[in-house]
PDB file of C-alpha atoms in Angstrom:
ATOM      1  CA  ALA A 442     -91.839-161.272 -78.125  1.00  0.00           C
ATOM      2  CA  GLN A 443     -94.583-159.169 -79.624  1.00  0.00           C
ATOM      3  CA  THR A 444     -93.896-156.781 -82.483  1.00  0.00           C
ATOM      4  CA  VAL A 445     -96.052-154.045 -83.968  1.00  0.00           C
ATOM      5  CA  THR A 446     -95.561-152.771 -87.501  1.00  0.00           C
ATOM      6  CA  GLN A 447     -96.923-149.619 -89.053  1.00  0.00           C
ATOM      7  CA  SER A 448     -96.020-149.699 -92.720  1.00  0.00           C
ATOM      8  CA  GLN A 449     -96.972-146.114 -93.592  1.00  0.00           C
ATOM      9  CA  PRO A 450     -94.395-143.627 -92.271  1.00  0.00           C
ATOM     10  CA  GLU A 451     -96.392-140.661 -93.586  1.00  0.00           C
ATOM     11  CA  MET A 452     -99.858-139.950 -94.946  1.00  0.00           C
ATOM     12  CA  SER A 453    -101.561-136.802 -96.133  1.00  0.00           C
ATOM     13  CA  VAL A 454    -105.228-136.153 -96.946  1.00  0.00           C
ATOM     14  CA  GLN A 455    -107.560-133.219 -97.456  1.00  0.00           C
ATOM     15  CA  GLU A 456    -109.813-131.999 -94.723  1.00  0.00           C
ATOM     16  CA  ALA A 457    -113.170-133.858 -94.531  1.00  0.00           C
ATOM     17  CA  GLU A 458    -111.769-136.921 -96.300  1.00  0.00           C
ATOM     18  CA  THR A 459    -111.597-140.381 -94.774  1.00  0.00           C
ATOM     19  CA  VAL A 460    -108.201-141.898 -94.060  1.00  0.00           C
ATOM     20  CA  THR A 461    -107.141-145.357 -92.909  1.00  0.00           C
ATOM     21  CA  LEU A 462    -103.922-146.063 -91.025  1.00  0.00           C
ATOM     22  CA  SER A 463    -102.539-149.589 -91.095  1.00  0.00           C
ATOM     23  CA  CYS A 464    -101.135-151.671 -88.252  1.00  0.00           C
ATOM     24  CA  THR A 465    -100.130-155.309 -88.081  1.00  0.00           C
ATOM     25  CA  TYR A 466     -98.769-157.203 -85.132  1.00  0.00           C
ATOM     26  CA  ASP A 467     -97.158-160.492 -84.358  1.00  0.00           C
ATOM     27  CA  THR A 468     -98.063-162.495 -81.278  1.00  0.00           C
ATOM     28  CA  SER A 469     -98.743-166.037 -80.143  1.00  0.00           C
ATOM     29  CA  GLU A 470    -101.115-164.795 -77.464  1.00  0.00           C
ATOM     30  CA  SER A 471    -104.884-165.280 -77.806  1.00  0.00           C
ATOM     31  CA  ASN A 472    -105.961-162.649 -75.284  1.00  0.00           C
ATOM     32  CA  TYR A 473    -104.648-159.125 -75.616  1.00  0.00           C
ATOM     33  CA  TYR A 474    -105.566-155.495 -76.139  1.00  0.00           C
ATOM     34  CA  LEU A 475    -104.805-153.105 -78.957  1.00  0.00           C
ATOM     35  CA  PHE A 476    -104.675-149.335 -78.830  1.00  0.00           C
ATOM     36  CA  TRP A 477    -104.282-146.351 -81.095  1.00  0.00           C
ATOM     37  CA  TYR A 478    -102.593-143.308 -79.585  1.00  0.00           C
ATOM     38  CA  LYS A 479    -102.327-139.854 -81.115  1.00  0.00           C
ATOM     39  CA  GLN A 480     -99.302-137.627 -80.475  1.00  0.00           C
ATOM     40  CA  PRO A 481     -99.683-134.026 -81.674  1.00  0.00           C
ATOM     41  CA  PRO A 482     -96.709-131.638 -81.750  1.00  0.00           C
ATOM     42  CA  SER A 483     -97.417-130.853 -78.091  1.00  0.00           C
ATOM     43  CA  ARG A 484     -95.964-134.356 -77.459  1.00  0.00           C
ATOM     44  CA  GLN A 485     -98.676-135.687 -75.175  1.00  0.00           C
ATOM     45  CA  MET A 486     -99.776-139.185 -76.135  1.00  0.00           C
ATOM     46  CA  ILE A 487    -103.572-139.229 -76.250  1.00  0.00           C
ATOM     47  CA  LEU A 488    -105.573-142.445 -76.269  1.00  0.00           C
ATOM     48  CA  VAL A 489    -107.786-142.580 -79.363  1.00  0.00           C
ATOM     49  CA  ILE A 490    -109.355-146.013 -79.195  1.00  0.00           C
ATOM     50  CA  ARG A 491    -109.011-149.372 -77.455  1.00  0.00           C
ATOM     51  CA  GLN A 492    -109.921-152.869 -78.692  1.00  0.00           C
ATOM     52  CA  GLU A 493    -110.194-156.072 -76.684  1.00  0.00           C
ATOM     53  CA  ALA A 494    -109.084-159.055 -78.731  1.00  0.00           C
ATOM     54  CA  TYR A 495    -111.819-161.335 -77.426  1.00  0.00           C
ATOM     55  CA  LYS A 496    -114.490-158.961 -78.744  1.00  0.00           C
ATOM     56  CA  GLN A 497    -115.376-159.432 -82.383  1.00  0.00           C
ATOM     57  CA  GLN A 498    -117.148-156.100 -82.608  1.00  0.00           C
ATOM     58  CA  ASN A 499    -114.929-153.310 -83.862  1.00  0.00           C
ATOM     59  CA  ALA A 500    -114.456-150.415 -81.442  1.00  0.00           C
ATOM     60  CA  THR A 501    -115.680-146.950 -82.412  1.00  0.00           C
ATOM     61  CA  GLU A 502    -115.225-143.522 -80.853  1.00  0.00           C
ATOM     62  CA  ASN A 503    -117.089-140.796 -82.713  1.00  0.00           C
ATOM     63  CA  ARG A 504    -115.182-140.248 -85.998  1.00  0.00           C
ATOM     64  CA  PHE A 505    -112.634-142.945 -85.154  1.00  0.00           C
ATOM     65  CA  SER A 506    -113.215-146.638 -85.797  1.00  0.00           C
ATOM     66  CA  VAL A 507    -111.072-149.712 -86.178  1.00  0.00           C
ATOM     67  CA  ASN A 508    -111.074-152.714 -88.468  1.00  0.00           C
ATOM     68  CA  PHE A 509    -109.828-155.532 -86.253  1.00  0.00           C
ATOM     69  CA  GLN A 510    -108.968-158.734 -88.115  1.00  0.00           C
ATOM     70  CA  LYS A 511    -107.706-161.147 -85.469  1.00  0.00           C
ATOM     71  CA  ALA A 512    -106.803-163.996 -87.819  1.00  0.00           C
ATOM     72  CA  ALA A 513    -104.817-161.640 -90.030  1.00  0.00           C
ATOM     73  CA  LYS A 514    -103.356-159.837 -86.985  1.00  0.00           C
ATOM     74  CA  SER A 515    -104.395-156.530 -88.430  1.00  0.00           C
ATOM     75  CA  PHE A 516    -105.706-153.472 -86.598  1.00  0.00           C
ATOM     76  CA  SER A 517    -106.336-150.473 -88.855  1.00  0.00           C
ATOM     77  CA  LEU A 518    -107.679-147.092 -87.762  1.00  0.00           C
ATOM     78  CA  LYS A 519    -110.228-145.217 -89.859  1.00  0.00           C
ATOM     79  CA  ILE A 520    -110.716-141.507 -89.359  1.00  0.00           C
ATOM     80  CA  SER A 521    -113.894-140.163 -90.967  1.00  0.00           C
ATOM     81  CA  ASP A 522    -114.534-136.520 -91.832  1.00  0.00           C
ATOM     82  CA  SER A 523    -110.916-135.676 -90.999  1.00  0.00           C
ATOM     83  CA  GLN A 524    -110.218-132.359 -89.315  1.00  0.00           C
ATOM     84  CA  LEU A 525    -107.138-130.134 -89.153  1.00  0.00           C
ATOM     85  CA  GLY A 526    -106.783-131.045 -85.481  1.00  0.00           C
ATOM     86  CA  ASP A 527    -106.268-134.675 -86.445  1.00  0.00           C
ATOM     87  CA  THR A 528    -102.786-133.782 -87.704  1.00  0.00           C
ATOM     88  CA  ALA A 529    -100.411-135.789 -85.495  1.00  0.00           C
ATOM     89  CA  MET A 530     -98.285-138.893 -85.169  1.00  0.00           C
ATOM     90  CA  TYR A 531    -100.408-141.983 -84.680  1.00  0.00           C
ATOM     91  CA  PHE A 532     -99.070-145.004 -82.827  1.00  0.00           C
ATOM     92  CA  CYS A 533    -100.511-148.479 -82.735  1.00  0.00           C
ATOM     93  CA  ALA A 534     -99.777-150.392 -79.516  1.00  0.00           C
ATOM     94  CA  PHE A 535    -100.162-153.947 -78.215  1.00  0.00           C
ATOM     95  CA  LEU A 536    -100.754-155.093 -74.642  1.00  0.00           C
ATOM     96  CA  LYS A 537    -100.689-158.740 -73.639  1.00  0.00           C
ATOM     97  CA  GLN A 538    -103.424-159.963 -71.281  1.00  0.00           C
ATOM     98  CA  GLY A 539    -102.086-159.974 -67.747  1.00  0.00           C
ATOM     99  CA  ALA A 540     -99.220-157.654 -68.603  1.00  0.00           C
ATOM    100  CA  GLN A 541     -98.902-153.903 -68.486  1.00  0.00           C
ATOM    101  CA  LYS A 542     -96.055-153.344 -70.915  1.00  0.00           C
ATOM    102  CA  LEU A 543     -97.207-151.585 -74.079  1.00  0.00           C
ATOM    103  CA  VAL A 544     -95.377-152.395 -77.288  1.00  0.00           C
ATOM    104  CA  PHE A 545     -95.562-149.543 -79.778  1.00  0.00           C
ATOM    105  CA  GLY A 546     -95.213-149.428 -83.537  1.00  0.00           C
ATOM    106  CA  GLN A 547     -92.980-146.930 -85.286  1.00  0.00           C
ATOM    107  CA  GLY A 548     -95.776-144.464 -85.903  1.00  0.00           C
ATOM    108  CA  THR A 549     -97.497-142.862 -88.899  1.00  0.00           C
ATOM    109  CA  ARG A 550     -97.279-139.118 -89.405  1.00  0.00           C
ATOM    110  CA  LEU A 551    -100.703-137.928 -90.585  1.00  0.00           C
ATOM    111  CA  THR A 552    -101.189-134.481 -92.072  1.00  0.00           C
ATOM    112  CA  ILE A 553    -104.644-133.063 -92.745  1.00  0.00           C
ATOM    113  CA  ASN A 554    -104.497-130.316 -95.359  1.00  0.00           C
ATOM    114  CA  PRO A 555    -107.026-127.476 -95.553  1.00  0.00           C
TER     115      PRO A 555
ATOM    116  CA  GLU B  54    -109.300-135.131 -63.196  1.00  0.00           C
ATOM    117  CA  ALA B  55    -105.767-133.770 -63.337  1.00  0.00           C
ATOM    118  CA  GLY B  56    -103.498-135.491 -65.830  1.00  0.00           C
ATOM    119  CA  VAL B  57     -99.974-136.793 -65.500  1.00  0.00           C
ATOM    120  CA  ALA B  58     -97.637-133.932 -64.624  1.00  0.00           C
ATOM    121  CA  GLN B  59     -94.030-133.844 -65.769  1.00  0.00           C
ATOM    122  CA  SER B  60     -91.219-131.358 -65.358  1.00  0.00           C
ATOM    123  CA  PRO B  61     -89.175-129.826 -66.744  1.00  0.00           C
ATOM    124  CA  ARG B  62     -90.628-129.540 -70.232  1.00  0.00           C
ATOM    125  CA  TYR B  63     -87.231-128.969 -71.845  1.00  0.00           C
ATOM    126  CA  LYS B  64     -83.692-129.607 -70.696  1.00  0.00           C
ATOM    127  CA  ILE B  65     -80.390-128.944 -72.426  1.00  0.00           C
ATOM    128  CA  ILE B  66     -77.173-130.278 -70.914  1.00  0.00           C
ATOM    129  CA  GLU B  67     -73.695-131.187 -72.023  1.00  0.00           C
ATOM    130  CA  LYS B  68     -72.562-134.785 -72.286  1.00  0.00           C
ATOM    131  CA  ARG B  69     -71.284-136.290 -69.070  1.00  0.00           C
ATOM    132  CA  GLN B  70     -73.515-134.015 -66.990  1.00  0.00           C
ATOM    133  CA  SER B  71     -76.379-135.353 -64.911  1.00  0.00           C
ATOM    134  CA  VAL B  72     -80.092-134.625 -65.240  1.00  0.00           C
ATOM    135  CA  ALA B  73     -83.284-135.542 -63.411  1.00  0.00           C
ATOM    136  CA  PHE B  74     -86.899-135.635 -64.482  1.00  0.00           C
ATOM    137  CA  TRP B  75     -89.948-135.583 -62.258  1.00  0.00           C
ATOM    138  CA  CYS B  76     -93.380-137.174 -62.708  1.00  0.00           C
ATOM    139  CA  ASN B  77     -96.602-136.967 -60.726  1.00  0.00           C
ATOM    140  CA  PRO B  78     -99.150-139.561 -61.890  1.00  0.00           C
ATOM    141  CA  ILE B  79    -102.915-139.346 -61.909  1.00  0.00           C
ATOM    142  CA  SER B  80    -104.267-139.704 -58.391  1.00  0.00           C
ATOM    143  CA  GLY B  81    -105.080-143.309 -57.585  1.00  0.00           C
ATOM    144  CA  HIS B  82    -102.976-144.792 -60.371  1.00  0.00           C
ATOM    145  CA  ALA B  83    -100.812-147.490 -58.845  1.00  0.00           C
ATOM    146  CA  THR B  84     -98.752-148.182 -61.957  1.00  0.00           C
ATOM    147  CA  LEU B  85     -96.217-145.683 -63.302  1.00  0.00           C
ATOM    148  CA  TYR B  86     -94.076-145.968 -66.427  1.00  0.00           C
ATOM    149  CA  TRP B  87     -91.096-144.130 -67.850  1.00  0.00           C
ATOM    150  CA  TYR B  88     -90.593-144.254 -71.619  1.00  0.00           C
ATOM    151  CA  GLN B  89     -87.824-143.011 -73.866  1.00  0.00           C
ATOM    152  CA  GLN B  90     -88.931-141.757 -77.282  1.00  0.00           C
ATOM    153  CA  ILE B  91     -86.151-141.094 -79.763  1.00  0.00           C
ATOM    154  CA  LEU B  92     -87.073-138.788 -82.637  1.00  0.00           C
ATOM    155  CA  GLY B  93     -89.048-140.630 -85.320  1.00  0.00           C
ATOM    156  CA  GLN B  94     -89.666-143.730 -83.216  1.00  0.00           C
ATOM    157  CA  GLY B  95     -92.320-145.090 -80.913  1.00  0.00           C
ATOM    158  CA  PRO B  96     -91.842-144.922 -77.155  1.00  0.00           C
ATOM    159  CA  LYS B  97     -89.702-147.585 -75.523  1.00  0.00           C
ATOM    160  CA  LEU B  98     -90.396-148.638 -71.947  1.00  0.00           C
ATOM    161  CA  LEU B  99     -87.518-147.945 -69.582  1.00  0.00           C
ATOM    162  CA  ILE B 100     -89.048-148.886 -66.240  1.00  0.00           C
ATOM    163  CA  GLN B 101     -92.413-149.763 -64.745  1.00  0.00           C
ATOM    164  CA  PHE B 102     -93.420-149.341 -61.106  1.00  0.00           C
ATOM    165  CA  GLN B 103     -96.330-150.924 -59.258  1.00  0.00           C
ATOM    166  CA  ASN B 104     -96.794-148.687 -56.225  1.00  0.00           C
ATOM    167  CA  ASN B 105     -93.167-148.212 -55.080  1.00  0.00           C
ATOM    168  CA  GLY B 106     -91.850-151.523 -56.410  1.00  0.00           C
ATOM    169  CA  VAL B 107     -90.143-152.115 -59.760  1.00  0.00           C
ATOM    170  CA  VAL B 108     -92.044-154.490 -62.058  1.00  0.00           C
ATOM    171  CA  ASP B 109     -89.910-154.254 -65.196  1.00  0.00           C
ATOM    172  CA  ASP B 110     -86.595-152.474 -65.726  1.00  0.00           C
ATOM    173  CA  SER B 111     -85.186-154.826 -68.337  1.00  0.00           C
ATOM    174  CA  GLN B 112     -84.542-152.028 -70.849  1.00  0.00           C
ATOM    175  CA  LEU B 113     -83.146-149.492 -68.407  1.00  0.00           C
ATOM    176  CA  PRO B 114     -79.396-148.826 -68.952  1.00  0.00           C
ATOM    177  CA  LYS B 115     -78.601-149.310 -65.316  1.00  0.00           C
ATOM    178  CA  ASP B 116     -75.005-148.105 -65.589  1.00  0.00           C
ATOM    179  CA  ARG B 117     -76.280-144.558 -66.125  1.00  0.00           C
ATOM    180  CA  PHE B 118     -80.036-144.468 -65.583  1.00  0.00           C
ATOM    181  CA  SER B 119     -81.816-144.760 -62.246  1.00  0.00           C
ATOM    182  CA  ALA B 120     -85.391-144.248 -61.147  1.00  0.00           C
ATOM    183  CA  GLU B 121     -87.277-144.259 -57.914  1.00  0.00           C
ATOM    184  CA  ARG B 122     -90.832-143.921 -56.750  1.00  0.00           C
ATOM    185  CA  LEU B 123     -90.751-143.186 -53.079  1.00  0.00           C
ATOM    186  CA  LYS B 124     -94.071-143.578 -51.257  1.00  0.00           C
ATOM    187  CA  GLY B 125     -95.655-144.963 -54.408  1.00  0.00           C
ATOM    188  CA  VAL B 126     -96.701-141.606 -55.852  1.00  0.00           C
ATOM    189  CA  ASP B 127     -94.181-139.237 -57.479  1.00  0.00           C
ATOM    190  CA  SER B 128     -91.249-140.582 -59.416  1.00  0.00           C
ATOM    191  CA  THR B 129     -87.888-139.297 -60.575  1.00  0.00           C
ATOM    192  CA  LEU B 130     -85.745-140.554 -63.427  1.00  0.00           C
ATOM    193  CA  LYS B 131     -82.045-139.676 -63.395  1.00  0.00           C
ATOM    194  CA  ILE B 132     -79.316-139.932 -65.992  1.00  0.00           C
ATOM    195  CA  GLN B 133     -75.707-139.732 -64.843  1.00  0.00           C
ATOM    196  CA  PRO B 134     -73.543-139.254 -66.853  1.00  0.00           C
ATOM    197  CA  ALA B 135     -75.498-138.329 -69.982  1.00  0.00           C
ATOM    198  CA  LYS B 136     -74.406-139.446 -73.439  1.00  0.00           C
ATOM    199  CA  LEU B 137     -75.258-137.956 -76.823  1.00  0.00           C
ATOM    200  CA  GLU B 138     -77.546-140.896 -77.619  1.00  0.00           C
ATOM    201  CA  ASP B 139     -79.717-140.022 -74.613  1.00  0.00           C
ATOM    202  CA  SER B 140     -81.190-137.109 -76.558  1.00  0.00           C
ATOM    203  CA  ALA B 141     -84.901-137.961 -76.644  1.00  0.00           C
ATOM    204  CA  VAL B 142     -88.279-137.195 -75.179  1.00  0.00           C
ATOM    205  CA  TYR B 143     -88.860-138.856 -71.817  1.00  0.00           C
ATOM    206  CA  LEU B 144     -92.497-139.687 -71.250  1.00  0.00           C
ATOM    207  CA  CYS B 145     -94.135-140.616 -68.000  1.00  0.00           C
ATOM    208  CA  ALA B 146     -97.416-142.522 -67.959  1.00  0.00           C
ATOM    209  CA  SER B 147     -99.696-143.974 -65.322  1.00  0.00           C
ATOM    210  CA  SER B 148    -102.551-146.448 -65.185  1.00  0.00           C
ATOM    211  CA  LEU B 149    -104.825-148.172 -62.757  1.00  0.00           C
ATOM    212  CA  ALA B 150    -103.512-151.463 -61.447  1.00  0.00           C
ATOM    213  CA  GLY B 151    -105.015-154.669 -62.713  1.00  0.00           C
ATOM    214  CA  GLN B 152    -104.874-157.133 -65.549  1.00  0.00           C
ATOM    215  CA  GLY B 153    -107.724-155.793 -67.631  1.00  0.00           C
ATOM    216  CA  GLY B 154    -105.849-153.852 -70.288  1.00  0.00           C
ATOM    217  CA  GLN B 155    -106.056-150.561 -68.454  1.00  0.00           C
ATOM    218  CA  PRO B 156    -105.129-147.710 -70.790  1.00  0.00           C
ATOM    219  CA  GLN B 157    -102.057-145.696 -69.953  1.00  0.00           C
ATOM    220  CA  HIS B 158    -102.331-141.942 -69.586  1.00  0.00           C
ATOM    221  CA  PHE B 159     -99.312-139.925 -70.619  1.00  0.00           C
ATOM    222  CA  GLY B 160     -97.766-136.647 -69.550  1.00  0.00           C
ATOM    223  CA  ASP B 161     -96.436-134.000 -71.926  1.00  0.00           C
ATOM    224  CA  GLY B 162     -92.909-135.371 -71.715  1.00  0.00           C
ATOM    225  CA  THR B 163     -89.506-133.788 -71.216  1.00  0.00           C
ATOM    226  CA  ARG B 164     -87.415-133.076 -74.290  1.00  0.00           C
ATOM    227  CA  LEU B 165     -83.759-133.679 -73.445  1.00  0.00           C
ATOM    228  CA  SER B 166     -81.007-132.370 -75.689  1.00  0.00           C
ATOM    229  CA  ILE B 167     -77.405-133.384 -75.098  1.00  0.00           C
ATOM    230  CA  LEU B 168     -74.735-131.086 -76.516  1.00  0.00           C
TER     231      LEU B 168
END
């Protein structure tokens, strides 16, 4: 079974700083997908970024980028020029190729301070 | 594009009572999921539907939880009777069918409190 681990329960940075959230996973699969979701206090889970394991190029979405290290089974999220609206819980999630069941990590609570 | 709709947004009941949640997925999304998210944890899949058929309900406590997706569109999740440990946010999500790592789109969830 796949597991996802987020080792930072909470993080806090100043507005405009860069912050990196860590995620590691355990799998014997070679083809899979990784996601970062953001959950603000409104509770809706919002997709931030998606990575396909067979692609070596790291995914980017505006201020959000990932550092995907397949051999190390690491998938960190970097948020550049952080904004107050980035304050939320962030969840890393794993999806096996051919499956549709997401496996989530425990989450990291990120606070952006003014 | 309208998102995933869920209702109610909040529900407070006493233990041993019953409760039902409703979900309307994004139009055209064949796959629908119900998750339970206990405070401070990541979501846990309860049940997954492909159209109106169940794909995975391995983590659904079937003695008290039930779900249906009649006509392959809307879905309801029911708890009867509720226990204190059922206090959580219940999230509904939907995605396009297929094997290509389709992202799941989530609703706002229902926060259930059991007294």
